[in-house]
PDB file of C-alpha atoms in Angstrom:
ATOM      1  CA  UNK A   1       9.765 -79.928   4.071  1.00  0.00           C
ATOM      2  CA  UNK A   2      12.826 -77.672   5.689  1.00  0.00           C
ATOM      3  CA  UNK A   3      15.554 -79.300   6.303  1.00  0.00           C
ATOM      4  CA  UNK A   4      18.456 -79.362   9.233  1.00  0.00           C
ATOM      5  CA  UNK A   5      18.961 -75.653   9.951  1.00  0.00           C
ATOM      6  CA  UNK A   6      22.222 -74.407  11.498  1.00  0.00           C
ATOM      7  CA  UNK A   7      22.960 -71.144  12.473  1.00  0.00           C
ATOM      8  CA  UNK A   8      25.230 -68.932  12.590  1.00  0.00           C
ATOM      9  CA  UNK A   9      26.721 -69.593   9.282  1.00  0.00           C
ATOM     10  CA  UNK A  10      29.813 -68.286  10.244  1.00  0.00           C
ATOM     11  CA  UNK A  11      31.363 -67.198  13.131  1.00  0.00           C
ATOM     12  CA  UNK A  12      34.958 -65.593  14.344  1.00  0.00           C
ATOM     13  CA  UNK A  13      35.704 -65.752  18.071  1.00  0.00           C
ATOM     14  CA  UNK A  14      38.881 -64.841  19.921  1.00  0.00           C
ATOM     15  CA  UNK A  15      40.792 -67.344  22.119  1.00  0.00           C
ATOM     16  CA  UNK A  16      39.662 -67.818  25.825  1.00  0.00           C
ATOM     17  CA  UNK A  17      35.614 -66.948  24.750  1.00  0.00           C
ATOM     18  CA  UNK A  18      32.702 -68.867  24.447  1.00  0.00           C
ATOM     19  CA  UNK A  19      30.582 -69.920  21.252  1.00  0.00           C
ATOM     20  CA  UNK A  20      26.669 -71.426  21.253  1.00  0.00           C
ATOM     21  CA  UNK A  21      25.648 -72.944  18.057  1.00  0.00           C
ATOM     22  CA  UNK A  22      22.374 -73.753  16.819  1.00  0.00           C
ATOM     23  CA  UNK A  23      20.350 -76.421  15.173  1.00  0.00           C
ATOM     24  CA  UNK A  24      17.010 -76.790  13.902  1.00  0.00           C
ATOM     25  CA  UNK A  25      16.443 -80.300  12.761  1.00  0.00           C
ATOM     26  CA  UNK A  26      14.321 -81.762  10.299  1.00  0.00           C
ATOM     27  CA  UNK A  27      10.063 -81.910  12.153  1.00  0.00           C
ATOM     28  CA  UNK A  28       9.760 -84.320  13.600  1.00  0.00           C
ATOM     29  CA  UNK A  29      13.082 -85.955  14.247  1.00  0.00           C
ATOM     30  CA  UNK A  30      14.288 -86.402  17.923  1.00  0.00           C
ATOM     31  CA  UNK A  31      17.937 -87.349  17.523  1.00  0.00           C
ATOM     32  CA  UNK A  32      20.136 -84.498  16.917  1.00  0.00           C
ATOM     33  CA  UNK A  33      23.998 -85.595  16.120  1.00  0.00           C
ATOM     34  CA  UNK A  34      27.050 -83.116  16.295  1.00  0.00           C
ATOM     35  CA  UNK A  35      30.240 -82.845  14.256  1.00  0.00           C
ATOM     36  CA  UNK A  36      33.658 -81.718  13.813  1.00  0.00           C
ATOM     37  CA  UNK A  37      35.095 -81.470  10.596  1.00  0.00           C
ATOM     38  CA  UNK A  38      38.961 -80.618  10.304  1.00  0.00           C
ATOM     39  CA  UNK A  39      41.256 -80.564   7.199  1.00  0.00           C
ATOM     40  CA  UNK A  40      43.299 -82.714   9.405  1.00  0.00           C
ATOM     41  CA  UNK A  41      40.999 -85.031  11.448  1.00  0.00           C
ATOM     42  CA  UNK A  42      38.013 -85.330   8.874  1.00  0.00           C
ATOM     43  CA  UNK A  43      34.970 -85.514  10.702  1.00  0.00           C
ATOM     44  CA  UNK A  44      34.661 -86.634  14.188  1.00  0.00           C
ATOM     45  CA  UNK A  45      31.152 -86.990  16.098  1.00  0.00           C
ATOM     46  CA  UNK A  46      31.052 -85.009  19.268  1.00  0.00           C
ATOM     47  CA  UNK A  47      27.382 -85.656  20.693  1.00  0.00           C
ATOM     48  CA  UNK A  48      23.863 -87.310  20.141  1.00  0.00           C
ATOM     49  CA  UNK A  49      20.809 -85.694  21.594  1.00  0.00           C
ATOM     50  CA  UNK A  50      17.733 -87.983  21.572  1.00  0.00           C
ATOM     51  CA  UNK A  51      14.119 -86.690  23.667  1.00  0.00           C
ATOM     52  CA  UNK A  52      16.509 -84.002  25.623  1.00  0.00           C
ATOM     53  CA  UNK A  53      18.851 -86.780  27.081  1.00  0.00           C
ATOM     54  CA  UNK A  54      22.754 -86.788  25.506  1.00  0.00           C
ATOM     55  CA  UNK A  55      22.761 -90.541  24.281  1.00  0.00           C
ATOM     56  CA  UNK A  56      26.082 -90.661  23.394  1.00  0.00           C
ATOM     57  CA  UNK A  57      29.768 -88.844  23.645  1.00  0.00           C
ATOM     58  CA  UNK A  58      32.708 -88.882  21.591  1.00  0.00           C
ATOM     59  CA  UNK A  59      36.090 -88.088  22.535  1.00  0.00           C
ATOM     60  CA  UNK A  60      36.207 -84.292  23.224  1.00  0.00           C
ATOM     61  CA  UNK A  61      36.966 -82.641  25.988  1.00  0.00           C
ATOM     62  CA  UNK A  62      34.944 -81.034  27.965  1.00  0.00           C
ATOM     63  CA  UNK A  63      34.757 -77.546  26.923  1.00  0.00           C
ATOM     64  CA  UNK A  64      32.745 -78.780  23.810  1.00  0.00           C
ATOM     65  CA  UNK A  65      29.169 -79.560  25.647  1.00  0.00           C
ATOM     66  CA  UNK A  66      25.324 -79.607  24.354  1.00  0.00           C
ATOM     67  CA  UNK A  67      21.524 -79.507  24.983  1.00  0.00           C
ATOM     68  CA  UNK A  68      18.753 -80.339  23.413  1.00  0.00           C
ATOM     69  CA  UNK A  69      15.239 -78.613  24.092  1.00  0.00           C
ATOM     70  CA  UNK A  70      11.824 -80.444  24.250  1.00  0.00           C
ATOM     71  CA  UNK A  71      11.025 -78.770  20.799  1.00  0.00           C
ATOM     72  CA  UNK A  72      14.457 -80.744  19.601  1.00  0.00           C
ATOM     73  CA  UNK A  73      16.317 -78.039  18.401  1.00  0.00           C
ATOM     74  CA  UNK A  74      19.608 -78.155  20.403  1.00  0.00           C
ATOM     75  CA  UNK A  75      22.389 -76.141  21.363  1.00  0.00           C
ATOM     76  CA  UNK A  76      26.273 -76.712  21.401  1.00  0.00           C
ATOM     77  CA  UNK A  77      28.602 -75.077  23.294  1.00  0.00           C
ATOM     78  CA  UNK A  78      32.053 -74.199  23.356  1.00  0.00           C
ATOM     79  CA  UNK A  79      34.166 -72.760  26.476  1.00  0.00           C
ATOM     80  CA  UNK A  80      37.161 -71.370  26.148  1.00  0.00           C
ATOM     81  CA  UNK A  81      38.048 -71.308  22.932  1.00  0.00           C
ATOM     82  CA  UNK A  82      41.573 -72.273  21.070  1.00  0.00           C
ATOM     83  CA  UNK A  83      42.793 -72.094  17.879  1.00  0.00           C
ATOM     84  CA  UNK A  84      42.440 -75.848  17.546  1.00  0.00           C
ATOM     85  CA  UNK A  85      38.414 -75.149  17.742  1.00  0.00           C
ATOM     86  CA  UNK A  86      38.609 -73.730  14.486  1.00  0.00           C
ATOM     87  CA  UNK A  87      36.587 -75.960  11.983  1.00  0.00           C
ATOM     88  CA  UNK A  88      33.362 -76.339  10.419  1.00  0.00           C
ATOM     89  CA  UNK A  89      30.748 -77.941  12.935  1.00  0.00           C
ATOM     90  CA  UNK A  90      27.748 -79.750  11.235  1.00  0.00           C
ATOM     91  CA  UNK A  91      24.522 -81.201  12.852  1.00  0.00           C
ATOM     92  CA  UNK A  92      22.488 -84.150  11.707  1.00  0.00           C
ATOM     93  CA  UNK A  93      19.052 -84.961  12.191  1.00  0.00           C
ATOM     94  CA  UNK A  94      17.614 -88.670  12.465  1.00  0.00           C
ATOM     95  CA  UNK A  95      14.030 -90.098  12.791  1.00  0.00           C
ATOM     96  CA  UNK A  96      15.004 -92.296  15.240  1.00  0.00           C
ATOM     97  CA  UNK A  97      18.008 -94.557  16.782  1.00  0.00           C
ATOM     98  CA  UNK A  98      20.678 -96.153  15.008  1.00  0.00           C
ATOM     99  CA  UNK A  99      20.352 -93.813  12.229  1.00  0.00           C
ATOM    100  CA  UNK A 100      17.938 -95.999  10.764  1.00  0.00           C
ATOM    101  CA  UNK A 101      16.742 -93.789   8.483  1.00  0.00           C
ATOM    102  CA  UNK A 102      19.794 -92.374   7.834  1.00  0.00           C
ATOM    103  CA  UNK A 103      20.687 -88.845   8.532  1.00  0.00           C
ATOM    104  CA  UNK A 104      20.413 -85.465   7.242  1.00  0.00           C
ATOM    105  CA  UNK A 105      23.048 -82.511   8.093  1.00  0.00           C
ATOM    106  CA  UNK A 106      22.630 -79.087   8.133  1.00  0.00           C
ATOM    107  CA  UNK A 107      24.953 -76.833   5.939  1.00  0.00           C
ATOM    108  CA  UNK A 108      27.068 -76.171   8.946  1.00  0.00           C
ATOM    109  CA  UNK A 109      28.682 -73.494  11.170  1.00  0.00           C
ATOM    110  CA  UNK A 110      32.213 -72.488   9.958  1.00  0.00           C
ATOM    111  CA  UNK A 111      34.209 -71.579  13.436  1.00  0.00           C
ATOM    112  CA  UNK A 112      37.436 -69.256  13.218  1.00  0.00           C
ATOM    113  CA  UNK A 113      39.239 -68.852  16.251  1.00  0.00           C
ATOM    114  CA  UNK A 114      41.726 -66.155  16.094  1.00  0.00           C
TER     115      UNK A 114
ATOM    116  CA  UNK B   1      36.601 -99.581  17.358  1.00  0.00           C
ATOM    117  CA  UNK B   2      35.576 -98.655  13.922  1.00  0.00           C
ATOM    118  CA  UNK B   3      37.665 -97.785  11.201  1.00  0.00           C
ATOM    119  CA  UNK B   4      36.962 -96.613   8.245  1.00  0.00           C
ATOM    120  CA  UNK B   5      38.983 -96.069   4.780  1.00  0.00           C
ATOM    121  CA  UNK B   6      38.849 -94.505   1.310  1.00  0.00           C
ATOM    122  CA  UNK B   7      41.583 -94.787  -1.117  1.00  0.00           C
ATOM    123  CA  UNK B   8      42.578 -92.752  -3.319  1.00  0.00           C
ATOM    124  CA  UNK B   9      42.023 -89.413  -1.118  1.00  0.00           C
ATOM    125  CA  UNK B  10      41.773 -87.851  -4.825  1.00  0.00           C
ATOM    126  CA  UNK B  11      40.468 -89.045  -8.215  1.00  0.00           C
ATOM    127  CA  UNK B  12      40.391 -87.424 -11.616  1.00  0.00           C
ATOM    128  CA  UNK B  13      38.567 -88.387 -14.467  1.00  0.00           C
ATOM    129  CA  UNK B  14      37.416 -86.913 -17.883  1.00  0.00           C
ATOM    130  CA  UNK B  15      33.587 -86.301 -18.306  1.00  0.00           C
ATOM    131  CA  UNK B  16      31.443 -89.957 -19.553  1.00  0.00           C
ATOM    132  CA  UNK B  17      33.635 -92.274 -17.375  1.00  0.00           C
ATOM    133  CA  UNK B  18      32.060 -94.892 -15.414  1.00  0.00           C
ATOM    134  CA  UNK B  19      33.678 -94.780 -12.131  1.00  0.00           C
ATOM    135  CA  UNK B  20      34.059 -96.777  -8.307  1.00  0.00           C
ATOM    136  CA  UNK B  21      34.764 -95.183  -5.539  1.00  0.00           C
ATOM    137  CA  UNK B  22      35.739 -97.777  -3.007  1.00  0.00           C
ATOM    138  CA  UNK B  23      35.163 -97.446   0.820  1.00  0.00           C
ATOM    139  CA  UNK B  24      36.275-100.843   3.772  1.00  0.00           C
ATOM    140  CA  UNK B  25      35.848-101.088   7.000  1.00  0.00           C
ATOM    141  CA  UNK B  26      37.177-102.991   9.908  1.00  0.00           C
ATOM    142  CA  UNK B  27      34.119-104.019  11.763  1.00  0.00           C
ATOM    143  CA  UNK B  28      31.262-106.089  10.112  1.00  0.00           C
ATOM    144  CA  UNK B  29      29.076-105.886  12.787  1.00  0.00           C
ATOM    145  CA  UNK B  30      27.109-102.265  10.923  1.00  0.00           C
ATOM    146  CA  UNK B  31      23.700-100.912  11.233  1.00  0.00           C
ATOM    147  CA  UNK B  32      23.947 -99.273   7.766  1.00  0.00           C
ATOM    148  CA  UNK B  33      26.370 -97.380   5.893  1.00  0.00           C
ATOM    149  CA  UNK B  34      25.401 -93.943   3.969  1.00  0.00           C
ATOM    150  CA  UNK B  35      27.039 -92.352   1.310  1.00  0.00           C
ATOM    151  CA  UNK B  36      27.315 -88.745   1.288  1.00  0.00           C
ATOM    152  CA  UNK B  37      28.407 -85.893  -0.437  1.00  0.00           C
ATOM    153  CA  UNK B  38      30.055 -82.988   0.161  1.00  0.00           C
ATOM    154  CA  UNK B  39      30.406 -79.491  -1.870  1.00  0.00           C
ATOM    155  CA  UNK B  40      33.541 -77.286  -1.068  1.00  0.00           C
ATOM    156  CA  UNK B  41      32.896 -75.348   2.050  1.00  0.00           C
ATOM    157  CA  UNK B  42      29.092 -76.950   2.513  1.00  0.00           C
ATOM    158  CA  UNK B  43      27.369 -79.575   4.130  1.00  0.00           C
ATOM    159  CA  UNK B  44      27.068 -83.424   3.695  1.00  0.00           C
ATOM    160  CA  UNK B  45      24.071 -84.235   1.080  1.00  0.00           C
ATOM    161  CA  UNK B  46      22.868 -87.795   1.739  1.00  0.00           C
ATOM    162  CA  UNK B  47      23.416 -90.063  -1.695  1.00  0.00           C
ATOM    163  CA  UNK B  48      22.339 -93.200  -0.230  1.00  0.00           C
ATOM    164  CA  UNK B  49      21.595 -95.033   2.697  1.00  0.00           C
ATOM    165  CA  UNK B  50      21.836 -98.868   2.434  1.00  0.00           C
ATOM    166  CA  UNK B  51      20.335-101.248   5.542  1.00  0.00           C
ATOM    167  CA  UNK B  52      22.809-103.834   6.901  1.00  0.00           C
ATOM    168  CA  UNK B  53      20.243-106.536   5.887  1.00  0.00           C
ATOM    169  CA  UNK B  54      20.579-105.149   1.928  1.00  0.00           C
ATOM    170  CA  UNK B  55      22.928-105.388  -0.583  1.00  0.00           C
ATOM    171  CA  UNK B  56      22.396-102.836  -2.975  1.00  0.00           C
ATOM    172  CA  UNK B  57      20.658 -99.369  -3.314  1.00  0.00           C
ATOM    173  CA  UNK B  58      19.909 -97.287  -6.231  1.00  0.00           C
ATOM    174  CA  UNK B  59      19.590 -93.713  -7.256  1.00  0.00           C
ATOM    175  CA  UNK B  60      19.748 -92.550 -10.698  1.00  0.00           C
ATOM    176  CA  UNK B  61      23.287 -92.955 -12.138  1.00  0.00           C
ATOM    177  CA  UNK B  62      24.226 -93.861  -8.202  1.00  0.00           C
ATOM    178  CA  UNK B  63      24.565 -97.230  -7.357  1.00  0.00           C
ATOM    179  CA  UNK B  64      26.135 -98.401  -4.311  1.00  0.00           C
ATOM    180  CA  UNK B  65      26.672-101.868  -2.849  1.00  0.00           C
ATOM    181  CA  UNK B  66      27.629-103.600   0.411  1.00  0.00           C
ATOM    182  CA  UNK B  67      29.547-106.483   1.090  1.00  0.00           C
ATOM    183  CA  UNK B  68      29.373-106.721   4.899  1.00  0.00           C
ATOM    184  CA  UNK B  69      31.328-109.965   5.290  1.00  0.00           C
ATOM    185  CA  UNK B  70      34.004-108.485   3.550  1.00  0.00           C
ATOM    186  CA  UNK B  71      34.006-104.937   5.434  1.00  0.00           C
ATOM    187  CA  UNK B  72      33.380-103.264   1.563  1.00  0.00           C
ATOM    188  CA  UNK B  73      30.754-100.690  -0.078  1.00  0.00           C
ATOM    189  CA  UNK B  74      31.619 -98.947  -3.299  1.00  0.00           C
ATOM    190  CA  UNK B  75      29.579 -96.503  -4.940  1.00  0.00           C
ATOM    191  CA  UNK B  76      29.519 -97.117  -8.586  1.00  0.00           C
ATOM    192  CA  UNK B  77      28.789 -93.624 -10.427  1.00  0.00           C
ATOM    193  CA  UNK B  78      27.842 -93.894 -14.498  1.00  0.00           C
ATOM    194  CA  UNK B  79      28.127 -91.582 -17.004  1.00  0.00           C
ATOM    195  CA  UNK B  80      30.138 -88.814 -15.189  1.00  0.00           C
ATOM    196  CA  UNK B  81      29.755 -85.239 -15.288  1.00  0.00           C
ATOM    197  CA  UNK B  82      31.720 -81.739 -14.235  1.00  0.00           C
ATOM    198  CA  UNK B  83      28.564 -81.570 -11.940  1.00  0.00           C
ATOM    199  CA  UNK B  84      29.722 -84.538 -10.550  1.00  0.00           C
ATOM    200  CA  UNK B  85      32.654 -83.380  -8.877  1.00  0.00           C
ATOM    201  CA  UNK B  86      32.470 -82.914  -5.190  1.00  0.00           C
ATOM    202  CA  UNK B  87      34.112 -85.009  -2.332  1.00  0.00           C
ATOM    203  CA  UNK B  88      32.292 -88.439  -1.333  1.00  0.00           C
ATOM    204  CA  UNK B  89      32.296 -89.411   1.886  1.00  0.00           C
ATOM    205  CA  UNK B  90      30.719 -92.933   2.829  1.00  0.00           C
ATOM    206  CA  UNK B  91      30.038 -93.528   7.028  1.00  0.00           C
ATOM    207  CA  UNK B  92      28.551 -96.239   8.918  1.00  0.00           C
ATOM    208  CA  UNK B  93      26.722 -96.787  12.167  1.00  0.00           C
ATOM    209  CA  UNK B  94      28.338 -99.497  14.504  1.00  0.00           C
ATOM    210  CA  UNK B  95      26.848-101.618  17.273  1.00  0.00           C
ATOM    211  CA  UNK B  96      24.351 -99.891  19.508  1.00  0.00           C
ATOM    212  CA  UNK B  97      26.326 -96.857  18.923  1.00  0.00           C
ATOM    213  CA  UNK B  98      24.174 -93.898  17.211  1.00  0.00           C
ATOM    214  CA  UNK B  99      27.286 -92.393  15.580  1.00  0.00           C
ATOM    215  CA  UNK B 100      28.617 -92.506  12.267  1.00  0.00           C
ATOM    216  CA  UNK B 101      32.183 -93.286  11.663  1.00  0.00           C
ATOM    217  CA  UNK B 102      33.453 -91.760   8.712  1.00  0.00           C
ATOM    218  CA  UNK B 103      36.163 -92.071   5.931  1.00  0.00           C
ATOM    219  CA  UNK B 104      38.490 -89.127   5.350  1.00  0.00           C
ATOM    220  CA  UNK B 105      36.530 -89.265   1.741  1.00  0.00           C
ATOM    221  CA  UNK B 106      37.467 -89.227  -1.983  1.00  0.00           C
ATOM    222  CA  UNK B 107      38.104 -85.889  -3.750  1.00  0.00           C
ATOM    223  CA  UNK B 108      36.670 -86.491  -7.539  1.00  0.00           C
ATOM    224  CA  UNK B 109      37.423 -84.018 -10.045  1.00  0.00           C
ATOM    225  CA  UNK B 110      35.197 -84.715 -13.401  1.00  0.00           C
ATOM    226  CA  UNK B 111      37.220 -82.995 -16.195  1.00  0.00           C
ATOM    227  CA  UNK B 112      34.718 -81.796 -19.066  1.00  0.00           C
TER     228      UNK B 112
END
């Protein structure tokens, strides 16, 4: 079966724009999990889409935001870029809650802000 | 809040060692923890996934453990090979929380 599908691969934006990522998860999984991962900071969860409804938040401000459509593919967005957004943003895809079943990322979108 | 450690960030070994990579963390109260690996510049590949209500889980020359009690897993890795070198990264899912927390990871170089 495919697996967790992230595009773009790779992407350089300029301070001040906007960025929309994509997932694809796994069929049938509705939770859809998003990541930052930093040389410094490791990986830190930014948002959990389960059914369309954001489940759960980490700490990020609130340029970093999401979506998730009925098909549960999901979007995340990023306003106003700054350097610091450089990193490589992953998405996960889980059966159900609890990550019961574990999870499964996607290869990941590498994000250079310049 | 959940915290969760690795040490050593880095490990190198020659090729045939059996080898634990060692991961704690500060709150018992886990759904699961999952092992993961990571190739330089690539995703996280799932190893294994092991239940809060398990102790052990095996996968080929994988094996990891959890002590819950004791806020430890290690994942116990036979027979190494060059292939074998990547970074491991173990997480866990806390509470009611759908999240994983995650170490900072272990770099392991296999040296043929």
């Amino acid at each position: 079966k495919a697996g967790v599908t992230q595009t773009p691969r790779y992407l350089i934006k300029t301070r001040g724009q906007q960025v929309t990522l994509s997932c694809s998860p796994i069929s049938g999984h509705r939770s859809v999990s998003w990541y930052q991962q930093t040389p410094g900071q490791g990986l830190q969860f930014l948002f959990e889409y389960f059914s369309e409804t954001q489940r759960n938040k980490g700490n990020f401000p609130g340029r970093f935001s999401g979506r998730q459509f009925s098909n549960s593919r999901s979007e995340m967005n990023v306003s106003t870029l700054e350097l610091g957004d450089s990193a490589l943003y992953l998405c996960a895809s889980s059966l159900g809650g609890q990550g019961v079943y574990g999870y499964t990322f996607g290869s990941g979108t590498r994000l250079t802000v310049v | 809040k959940q915290e969760v450690t690795q040490i050593p960030a880095a490990l190198s070994v020659p090729e045939g060692e059996n080898l634990v990579l060692n991961c704690s963390f500060t709150d018992s109260a886990i759904y699961n923890l999952q092992w993961f690996r990571q190739d330089p510049g690539k995703g996280l590949t799932s190893l294994l996934l092991i239940q809060s209500s398990q102790r052990e889980q095996t996968s080929g020359r994988l094996n990891a453990s959890l002590d819950k009690s004791s806020g430890r897993s290690t994942l116990y890795i036979a027979a190494s090979q060059p292939g074998d070198s990547a970074t491991y990264l173990c997480a866990v899912v806390t509470g009611a929380n759908s999240k994983l927390t995650f170490g900072k990871g272990i770099t392991l170089s296999v040296r043929p």
